[in-house]
Amino acid sequence: MKLDVLLGLQWGDEGKGKVVDFLTPHYDVVARFQGGPNAGHSLEFNGIKHVLHTIPSGIFHPEKINIIGNGVVIDPIVFKKEIEALNDRKTDLQNLFISRKAHLILPTHRLLDAASEASMGKSKIGSTLKGIGPTYRDKTGRNGLRVGDTFMPDFRARYQKLVDEHLKQLQLYDYQSDYRTEEKEWFAAIDLLKRFTAVDSEYLINRYLSENKSILAEGAQGTMLDIDFGSYPFVTSSNTVCAGACTGLGVPPSRIGEVFGIVKAYCTRVGSGPFPTELFDETGEQLRRKGGEFGATTGRPRRCGWLDLPALKYSIMINGATALIMTKADVLSGFSTVKICTHYKINGQLTDQIPFDVNTDITPVYKEMSGWGSDISHHSTYDDLPTELKDYLSFIEQETGVPFKIISVSPAREKTIIR
Ligand code: GDP
Ligand code: IMO
Ligand code: MG
C-alpha cells in the first residue's frame, strides 16, 4: 500500500482541513507530518465549524486512526485546548497517537518568536507567534525536547537547561516577559499529553502500510511557505512540500502514492513577503469579505489576489502533484470576469519562473476570463458546474498538465464534488 499526501500549493489556508475531513472515510489513517499550531485547519459538518491546529483533520471520524508525526512541533498548551474542545463535542480520542519524536514548543520558544519579530521592525516575517521558528531551530541545533523525553526521569532538568539558554537569548533581545505562569500551565498540559499513546510512529506507519492500510498524510501551510522553496526568508520553518511527508513520518519516497495539491480559486497570504498578484483595491476587499479571509489561527486579515500560475506550476513541480483539488470557486461567483496571472514581467522580460530575490519587482501579466454568475454551492456534479468555471479549470489543467479531481464549493463537508 502507498501513502497519499494532501498539501497546499499556495501560501496556506487553501482548505486542507475541509478536504482532509471529506476524504477521511476513504482512508484507515490520517497523519500530520510537519508544522504545528501555526496551522489553522477548518472543517464544517452539521452546521458547526471546527478549527484544528495540531490534531489531524480526520479526528471527527472515530473509527479512523489519527497520528501526529515526528515532523510536527507540539505546544502542549494549545494541544490541551484542542483536546478540551473535542471533549466538549464528545469526540472519541482513543485512536489519536503521538510520535515520541515530535518536538515540544516551550513557553520561552513563543517569547523568542515574539522577541525576534519585535526586533525586526518592518522587515518582520509576520509569524503567527506560536514559537514555530525557535522550536525548529532548537531541533536542528540538537537542543530540542521531544514528546518521548517527557517520560524520562531527568525531564525537568533538561527543560530547565533549555529555558536557561532561552533566557540568555531573550536578554540579548532585551525582551522582558514573565513565563512562570505559563510554565505551570505548560506542565499541566504535559500531564494531559502523556495520557495519550506515544508511539514510534515511523514503525507504526510502515507496519500499517505493509498490512495494506491506507494512509493520508495531511500537510500544513503551503508550498510557497516551505523553508527551502518558499519566498525565503518569508516562510515557515519546516518542509511543507511532499518530501516533508517522508521526513515527517519516516516513510520512504517509494511509498508515496497520490499527491493531492490543493489550490484556492484565487490566492491569499498572511504575514509578510512577496505576493505578485495581490490586489489592493475593492476587488481584493471583495475577495476577503466574500471568502471570509481572516486567519483561522491569528484572526489577521489575509492578503488577497488573483490566481498565480507561475507559483502554481512551481509548486506542482516541487511536489510532483498527481491530482489537483480546487476550493472556494464559489467565492468568485458573481465576478463578471476573473483573472489568472500567466507570467511575470521582470525588467521588461516575460517569465514564468519564480525569481531568487524576494525584492524583485514583478508585474503580473494576466489572462482575463469570463466569470460564472451563478451560485455554485448547490451543485453536486462536475457536469452541472457553469461552463465558465469549467473553462477556468480546463485552462489551469492545460497549463499545469495535472487534472482537477475534486472541486469544493462551500465550507461544508458534503458540498464537495468528486469528478
Ligand atoms: P487550511 O489551513 O488549508 O485548512 O484552510 P483554513 O481552514 O485556514 O481556511 C480555509 C477557509 O475556507 C475555512 O474557513 C474553510 O471553512 C473555508 N472553505 C474551505 N473550502 C471552501 C469552499 O470550497 N468554499 C468556501 N466558501 N469556503 C471554503
Ligand atoms: P495553514 O496550515 C497561512 C505564515 C505566517 C508567516 C509565516 C511564518 O493553516 O495553512 P510561522 O508562525 O510559521 O513562523 O510564520 O508563515 N503561516 C501561515 N499562513 N496558513 C498557515 O497554516 C500558516 N502557518 C504559518 O503567517 O507569514
Ligand atoms: Mg489555515
Coordinates of C-alpha atoms and ligand atoms in Angstrom, one line a residue:
M1 CA 0.0 0.0 0.0
K2 CA 1.1 3.6 -0.7
L3 CA 0.7 6.7 1.4
D4 CA -1.2 9.6 -0.3
V5 CA -0.3 13.1 0.6
L6 CA -2.5 16.2 0.6
L7 CA -0.9 19.5 0.7
G8 CA -1.3 23.2 0.0
L9 CA 0.1 24.6 -3.3
Q10 CA -0.1 28.3 -2.4
W11 CA 0.6 30.2 0.8
G12 CA -1.5 28.1 3.2
D13 CA -5.2 28.2 4.0
E14 CA -6.2 26.5 0.8
G15 CA -8.9 24.5 2.6
K16 CA -6.8 21.4 3.6
G17 CA -8.8 20.8 6.8
K18 CA -12.1 20.7 4.9
V19 CA -10.9 18.3 2.2
V20 CA -9.0 16.0 4.6
D21 CA -12.1 15.6 6.7
F22 CA -14.1 14.9 3.5
L23 CA -11.5 12.3 2.3
T24 CA -11.0 10.5 5.7
P25 CA -13.8 7.9 5.0
H26 CA -11.6 6.6 2.2
Y27 CA -8.6 6.0 4.5
D28 CA -7.7 4.0 7.6
V29 CA -5.2 6.5 9.0
V30 CA -4.7 10.3 8.8
A31 CA -1.3 11.7 9.8
R32 CA 0.1 15.2 10.2
F33 CA 3.7 15.4 9.1
Q34 CA 5.0 19.0 9.8
G35 CA 4.2 22.4 11.2
G36 CA 2.4 23.0 14.5
P37 CA -0.1 25.3 15.9
N38 CA 0.8 27.9 13.3
A39 CA -1.7 25.9 11.3
G40 CA -5.5 26.5 11.5
H41 CA -7.4 23.8 9.6
S42 CA -11.2 24.5 9.5
L43 CA -13.8 22.0 8.7
E44 CA -17.6 22.1 8.9
F45 CA -20.4 19.5 9.3
N46 CA -23.9 19.5 10.8
G47 CA -23.7 23.3 10.6
I48 CA -20.8 23.5 13.1
K49 CA -17.4 24.8 12.3
H50 CA -14.3 23.3 13.9
V51 CA -10.7 24.6 13.8
L52 CA -7.8 22.3 14.4
H53 CA -4.2 23.3 15.0
T54 CA -2.1 20.3 15.9
I55 CA -4.6 17.4 15.6
P56 CA -5.1 15.8 12.2
S57 CA -8.4 16.7 10.4
G58 CA -9.5 13.1 10.4
I59 CA -10.3 13.2 14.1
F60 CA -14.1 13.6 13.6
H61 CA -14.3 10.0 12.2
P62 CA -14.0 8.0 15.4
E63 CA -13.2 4.7 13.7
K64 CA -10.1 6.1 12.0
I65 CA -6.6 6.4 13.4
N66 CA -5.1 9.8 13.6
I67 CA -1.3 10.3 14.1
I68 CA 0.7 13.4 15.0
G69 CA 4.0 12.6 13.2
N70 CA 7.7 13.2 14.2
G71 CA 7.9 16.3 11.9
V72 CA 5.2 18.2 13.9
V73 CA 6.0 20.6 16.7
I74 CA 3.6 20.5 19.6
D75 CA 2.7 23.2 22.0
P76 CA 1.1 21.2 24.9
I77 CA -1.0 24.2 25.9
V78 CA -2.5 24.6 22.5
F79 CA -2.9 20.8 22.3
K80 CA -4.7 20.7 25.6
K81 CA -7.2 23.4 24.5
E82 CA -7.9 21.4 21.3
I83 CA -8.5 18.3 23.3
E84 CA -10.8 20.1 25.7
A85 CA -12.8 21.5 22.7
L86 CA -13.0 18.0 21.2
N87 CA -14.1 16.5 24.6
D88 CA -16.9 19.1 24.7
R89 CA -18.0 17.7 21.4
K90 CA -17.7 14.2 22.8
T91 CA -15.2 13.2 20.1
D92 CA -13.6 9.8 20.5
L93 CA -9.9 10.3 21.1
Q94 CA -8.9 6.7 21.6
N95 CA -7.3 6.5 18.2
L96 CA -5.1 9.6 18.5
F97 CA -1.4 8.6 18.6
I98 CA 1.5 11.0 19.0
S99 CA 5.1 10.4 17.8
R100 CA 7.7 10.2 20.6
K101 CA 10.0 12.1 18.3
A102 CA 7.7 15.2 17.8
H103 CA 9.4 18.3 19.3
L104 CA 7.8 20.4 22.1
I105 CA 7.2 24.1 21.9
L106 CA 8.1 25.7 25.3
P107 CA 6.6 29.0 26.6
T108 CA 10.0 30.5 26.1
H109 CA 10.0 29.5 22.4
R110 CA 7.0 31.6 22.0
L111 CA 8.7 34.5 23.8
L112 CA 11.7 34.1 21.5
D113 CA 9.4 34.2 18.4
A114 CA 7.9 37.5 19.7
A115 CA 11.2 39.0 20.6
S116 CA 12.7 38.1 17.3
E117 CA 9.8 39.6 15.4
A118 CA 9.8 42.7 17.5
S119 CA 13.5 43.2 16.9
M120 CA 13.0 43.1 13.1
G121 CA 10.6 46.0 12.9
K122 CA 9.3 46.5 9.3
S123 CA 11.2 43.5 8.0
K124 CA 9.5 41.1 10.3
I125 CA 8.3 37.7 8.9
G126 CA 4.8 38.2 10.2
S127 CA 5.0 34.9 12.1
T128 CA 2.0 33.5 13.9
L129 CA 4.0 34.0 17.1
K130 CA 3.4 30.4 18.1
G131 CA 7.1 29.7 18.7
I132 CA 7.5 27.7 15.5
G133 CA 10.8 29.1 14.3
P134 CA 12.6 28.9 17.6
T135 CA 11.4 25.3 18.2
Y136 CA 12.6 24.1 14.8
R137 CA 15.8 26.0 15.4
D138 CA 16.4 24.0 18.6
K139 CA 15.5 20.8 16.7
T140 CA 18.2 21.4 14.1
G141 CA 20.5 22.8 16.8
R142 CA 20.1 19.5 18.6
N143 CA 18.9 21.1 21.8
G144 CA 15.2 20.3 21.5
L145 CA 12.9 18.5 23.8
R146 CA 10.7 15.7 22.4
V147 CA 7.5 14.1 23.4
G148 CA 9.4 10.9 24.4
D149 CA 11.6 13.0 26.8
T150 CA 8.6 13.8 29.0
F151 CA 8.7 10.2 30.2
M152 CA 12.4 10.4 31.3
P153 CA 13.4 11.0 34.9
D154 CA 15.6 14.0 34.0
F155 CA 12.9 15.8 32.0
R156 CA 12.6 18.7 34.4
A157 CA 16.3 19.2 34.5
R158 CA 16.5 19.2 30.7
Y159 CA 13.6 21.5 30.5
Q160 CA 15.3 23.9 32.8
K161 CA 18.6 23.8 30.9
L162 CA 16.8 24.7 27.7
V163 CA 14.9 27.5 29.4
D164 CA 18.1 28.9 30.9
E165 CA 19.5 29.0 27.4
H166 CA 16.4 30.8 26.1
L167 CA 16.5 33.3 28.9
K168 CA 20.1 34.2 27.9
Q169 CA 18.9 34.8 24.3
L170 CA 15.9 36.9 25.5
Q171 CA 18.3 39.1 27.4
L172 CA 20.2 39.8 24.2
Y173 CA 16.9 40.9 22.7
D174 CA 16.3 42.9 25.8
Y175 CA 12.9 41.3 25.9
Q176 CA 11.2 41.0 29.3
S177 CA 8.3 38.8 29.9
D178 CA 7.1 36.6 32.7
Y179 CA 6.9 33.0 31.6
R180 CA 6.3 31.5 35.0
T181 CA 2.5 31.5 34.9
E182 CA 2.6 29.9 31.5
E183 CA 5.1 27.3 32.8
K184 CA 2.6 26.0 35.3
E185 CA 0.0 25.7 32.6
W186 CA 2.6 24.0 30.3
F187 CA 3.4 21.3 32.8
A188 CA -0.3 20.7 33.5
A189 CA -0.7 20.3 29.7
I190 CA 2.3 17.9 29.6
D191 CA 0.4 15.7 32.1
L192 CA -2.5 15.6 29.7
L193 CA -0.3 15.0 26.7
K194 CA 1.3 12.0 28.5
R195 CA -2.2 10.4 28.8
F196 CA -2.2 9.8 25.0
T197 CA -0.5 6.9 23.4
A198 CA 3.1 7.9 22.5
V199 CA 4.3 5.8 19.6
D200 CA 7.3 5.3 17.4
S201 CA 5.2 6.5 14.5
E202 CA 7.7 5.5 11.8
Y203 CA 7.4 1.8 12.9
L204 CA 3.6 2.1 13.2
I205 CA 3.1 3.8 9.8
N206 CA 5.3 1.4 8.0
R207 CA 3.6 -1.5 9.6
Y208 CA 0.2 -0.2 8.6
L209 CA 1.4 0.1 5.0
S210 CA 2.6 -3.4 5.0
E211 CA -0.7 -4.5 6.4
N212 CA -2.4 -2.8 3.4
K213 CA -3.9 0.0 5.5
S214 CA -4.5 3.2 3.5
I215 CA -2.9 6.4 4.9
L216 CA -3.5 10.1 4.1
A217 CA -0.7 12.5 5.1
E218 CA -2.1 16.0 5.9
G219 CA 0.2 18.9 5.1
A220 CA 0.2 22.2 6.9
Q221 CA 1.0 25.7 5.5
G222 CA 1.7 25.7 1.8
T223 CA 4.5 25.1 -0.7
M224 CA 5.2 28.8 -1.1
L225 CA 5.9 28.9 2.7
D226 CA 8.4 26.0 2.5
I227 CA 11.7 26.6 4.3
D228 CA 13.7 25.6 1.1
F229 CA 11.4 26.5 -1.7
G230 CA 9.2 29.3 -0.4
S231 CA 9.9 33.0 -0.6
Y232 CA 12.8 32.8 1.9
P233 CA 13.0 34.4 4.5
F234 CA 9.3 35.0 4.5
V235 CA 8.5 31.3 5.1
T236 CA 7.7 28.9 7.9
S237 CA 10.5 26.7 9.4
S238 CA 9.5 23.3 8.0
N239 CA 9.4 21.5 4.7
T240 CA 5.8 21.9 3.7
V241 CA 6.3 20.0 0.5
C242 CA 5.7 16.3 -0.3
A243 CA 9.3 15.4 0.7
G244 CA 8.3 16.6 4.2
A245 CA 5.9 13.7 4.4
C246 CA 8.8 11.3 4.1
T247 CA 11.0 13.0 6.8
G248 CA 8.0 13.9 9.0
L249 CA 6.6 10.4 9.1
G250 CA 9.5 8.1 8.3
V251 CA 8.0 6.9 5.0
P252 CA 10.3 6.1 2.1
P253 CA 9.8 8.1 -1.1
S254 CA 8.9 4.9 -2.9
R255 CA 5.9 4.6 -0.7
I256 CA 4.3 7.8 -1.8
G257 CA 1.1 7.3 -3.9
E258 CA -1.2 10.1 -5.0
V259 CA -0.1 13.7 -4.2
F260 CA -3.2 15.9 -3.9
G261 CA -2.4 19.5 -4.3
I262 CA -5.0 22.0 -3.1
V263 CA -5.5 25.2 -4.9
K264 CA -7.7 28.0 -3.8
A265 CA -9.5 29.6 -6.8
Y266 CA -7.6 32.8 -6.0
C267 CA -4.6 33.5 -3.8
T268 CA -4.3 34.6 -0.2
R269 CA -1.3 35.1 2.1
V270 CA -1.0 36.1 5.8
G271 CA 2.2 37.8 7.0
S272 CA 4.9 39.5 5.1
G273 CA 6.6 38.5 1.8
P274 CA 6.1 38.8 -1.9
F275 CA 2.7 38.3 -3.4
P276 CA 2.8 39.3 -7.1
T277 CA -0.9 39.2 -7.8
E278 CA -2.0 40.9 -4.5
L279 CA -5.0 43.3 -5.0
F280 CA -5.1 46.5 -3.0
D281 CA -8.4 47.6 -4.5
E282 CA -12.1 47.0 -4.0
T283 CA -11.8 43.6 -5.7
G284 CA -9.2 42.4 -3.1
E285 CA -11.6 43.7 -0.4
Q286 CA -14.5 41.8 -2.0
L287 CA -12.5 38.5 -2.1
R288 CA -11.6 39.0 1.6
R289 CA -15.2 39.7 2.6
K290 CA -16.9 37.0 0.4
G291 CA -14.2 34.4 1.2
G292 CA -14.1 35.2 4.9
E293 CA -10.4 35.6 4.5
F294 CA -9.3 36.1 8.1
G295 CA -6.7 33.8 9.7
A296 CA -8.0 30.7 11.5
T297 CA -5.1 30.9 14.0
T298 CA -4.5 34.6 14.4
G299 CA -7.6 36.3 13.1
R300 CA -5.4 38.5 10.9
P301 CA -7.0 39.7 7.6
R302 CA -5.5 37.7 4.8
R303 CA -4.0 39.5 1.8
C304 CA -6.0 38.5 -1.4
G305 CA -5.2 38.4 -5.1
W306 CA -5.8 36.5 -8.3
L307 CA -4.5 33.0 -9.1
D308 CA -0.8 32.9 -9.7
L309 CA 0.1 30.3 -12.4
P310 CA 3.9 30.6 -12.2
A311 CA 3.7 29.9 -8.5
L312 CA 1.3 27.1 -9.0
K313 CA 3.4 25.4 -11.7
Y314 CA 6.4 25.7 -9.4
S315 CA 4.6 24.1 -6.5
I316 CA 3.3 21.3 -8.7
M317 CA 6.9 20.7 -9.9
I318 CA 8.4 20.5 -6.4
N319 CA 5.6 18.2 -5.1
G320 CA 5.0 16.0 -8.1
A321 CA 1.3 16.7 -7.6
T322 CA -0.7 13.9 -9.3
A323 CA -4.1 15.5 -8.8
L324 CA -5.5 19.0 -8.1
I325 CA -8.3 20.0 -5.8
M326 CA -9.9 23.4 -6.2
T327 CA -11.6 25.1 -3.2
K328 CA -13.6 28.3 -2.9
A329 CA -14.5 28.7 -6.6
D330 CA -17.9 29.7 -5.1
V331 CA -16.3 32.9 -3.7
L332 CA -15.6 34.0 -7.3
S333 CA -19.3 33.6 -8.3
G334 CA -20.7 36.9 -9.3
F335 CA -17.5 38.4 -10.7
S336 CA -18.2 39.3 -14.3
T337 CA -14.6 38.4 -15.2
V338 CA -11.8 36.7 -13.3
K339 CA -8.0 36.9 -13.9
I340 CA -5.2 34.4 -13.9
C341 CA -1.6 35.5 -13.8
T342 CA 0.2 33.5 -16.5
H343 CA 3.6 35.2 -16.5
Y344 CA 5.6 37.7 -14.6
K345 CA 7.2 40.7 -16.2
I346 CA 10.7 41.3 -14.7
N347 CA 12.9 44.1 -16.1
G348 CA 10.7 44.1 -19.3
Q349 CA 11.2 40.3 -19.8
L350 CA 8.4 37.8 -19.6
T351 CA 9.0 34.7 -17.5
D352 CA 7.0 32.1 -15.7
Q353 CA 9.8 31.3 -13.2
I354 CA 10.0 32.4 -9.6
P355 CA 12.9 34.8 -9.2
F356 CA 15.5 34.1 -6.5
D357 CA 15.4 37.6 -4.9
V358 CA 12.2 38.3 -2.9
N359 CA 12.7 42.0 -3.6
T360 CA 12.4 41.6 -7.3
D361 CA 10.0 44.0 -8.9
I362 CA 7.4 41.8 -10.6
T363 CA 4.5 42.9 -12.8
P364 CA 1.9 40.2 -13.2
V365 CA 0.6 39.5 -16.7
Y366 CA -3.0 38.4 -16.7
K367 CA -5.3 36.4 -18.8
E368 CA -8.9 37.5 -18.3
M369 CA -11.7 35.0 -18.4
S370 CA -15.5 35.2 -18.2
G371 CA -16.8 34.8 -14.6
W372 CA -19.6 32.5 -13.6
G373 CA -22.5 34.5 -12.5
S374 CA -24.5 31.9 -10.6
D375 CA -24.2 30.5 -7.1
I376 CA -22.5 27.1 -7.4
S377 CA -22.7 25.9 -3.8
H378 CA -25.8 23.7 -4.5
H379 CA -24.1 21.8 -7.4
S380 CA -23.3 18.2 -6.7
T381 CA -21.8 17.1 -10.0
Y382 CA -19.0 18.3 -12.2
D383 CA -21.2 18.4 -15.3
D384 CA -23.6 20.7 -13.6
L385 CA -21.0 23.4 -13.0
P386 CA -21.2 26.6 -15.1
T387 CA -19.3 26.4 -18.4
E388 CA -17.2 29.4 -17.5
L389 CA -15.9 27.7 -14.3
K390 CA -15.2 24.5 -16.3
D391 CA -13.2 26.7 -18.8
Y392 CA -11.3 28.2 -15.8
L393 CA -10.5 24.7 -14.5
S394 CA -9.5 23.4 -18.0
F395 CA -7.2 26.3 -18.6
I396 CA -5.3 25.6 -15.4
E397 CA -5.2 21.9 -16.3
Q398 CA -3.8 22.6 -19.7
E399 CA -1.2 24.9 -18.3
T400 CA -0.1 22.6 -15.5
G401 CA -0.7 19.2 -17.0
V402 CA -2.5 18.0 -13.9
P403 CA -6.2 17.2 -13.6
F404 CA -8.7 18.5 -11.1
K405 CA -10.2 15.6 -9.3
I406 CA -12.2 17.4 -6.5
I407 CA -14.0 20.7 -6.5
S408 CA -15.1 22.1 -3.2
V409 CA -18.0 24.6 -3.4
S410 CA -18.7 25.6 0.2
P411 CA -17.1 25.1 3.6
A412 CA -19.5 22.3 4.4
R413 CA -18.2 18.7 4.3
E414 CA -20.9 17.4 1.9
K415 CA -20.5 20.3 -0.6
T416 CA -17.7 18.6 -2.4
I417 CA -17.7 17.3 -5.9
I418 CA -15.7 14.3 -6.9
R419 CA -15.0 14.3 -10.6
Ligands
GDP1 P1 -6.5 25.2 5.7 O1 -5.5 25.9 6.6 O2 -5.9 24.9 4.4 O3 -7.1 24.1 6.4 O4 -7.6 26.3 5.4 P2 -8.3 27.3 6.5 O5 -9.2 26.5 7.3 O6 -7.3 28.1 7.3 O7 -9.0 28.3 5.6 C1 -9.9 27.9 4.6 C2 -11.3 28.6 4.9 O8 -12.1 28.4 3.7 C3 -12.0 28.0 6.0 O9 -12.8 29.0 6.6 C4 -12.9 26.9 5.4 O10 -14.1 26.7 6.1 C5 -13.3 27.6 4.1 N1 -13.5 26.8 2.9 C6 -12.9 25.6 2.6 N2 -13.4 25.2 1.4 C7 -14.2 26.1 1.0 C8 -15.0 26.2 -0.2 O11 -15.0 25.4 -1.2 N3 -15.8 27.4 -0.3 C9 -15.9 28.3 0.7 N4 -16.6 29.3 0.5 N5 -15.1 28.2 1.8 C10 -14.3 27.1 1.9
IMO2 P1 -2.3 26.5 7.5 O1 -1.8 25.1 7.8 C1 -1.2 30.5 6.3 C2 2.7 32.0 7.7 C3 2.7 33.1 8.8 C4 4.0 33.8 8.4 C5 4.9 32.7 8.0 C6 5.8 32.2 9.2 O2 -3.5 26.9 8.2 O3 -2.4 26.7 6.0 P2 5.4 30.9 11.4 O4 4.4 31.1 12.6 O5 5.2 29.6 10.8 O6 6.8 31.1 11.8 O7 5.0 32.0 10.4 O8 4.1 31.6 7.7 N1 1.9 30.8 8.1 C7 0.7 30.5 7.6 N2 0.0 31.2 6.7 N3 -1.6 29.3 6.8 C8 -0.8 28.7 7.7 O9 -1.1 27.4 8.1 C9 0.4 29.3 8.2 N4 1.3 28.9 9.0 C10 2.3 29.9 9.0 O10 1.6 34.0 8.6 O11 3.9 34.6 7.2
MG3 MG -5.3 27.6 7.8

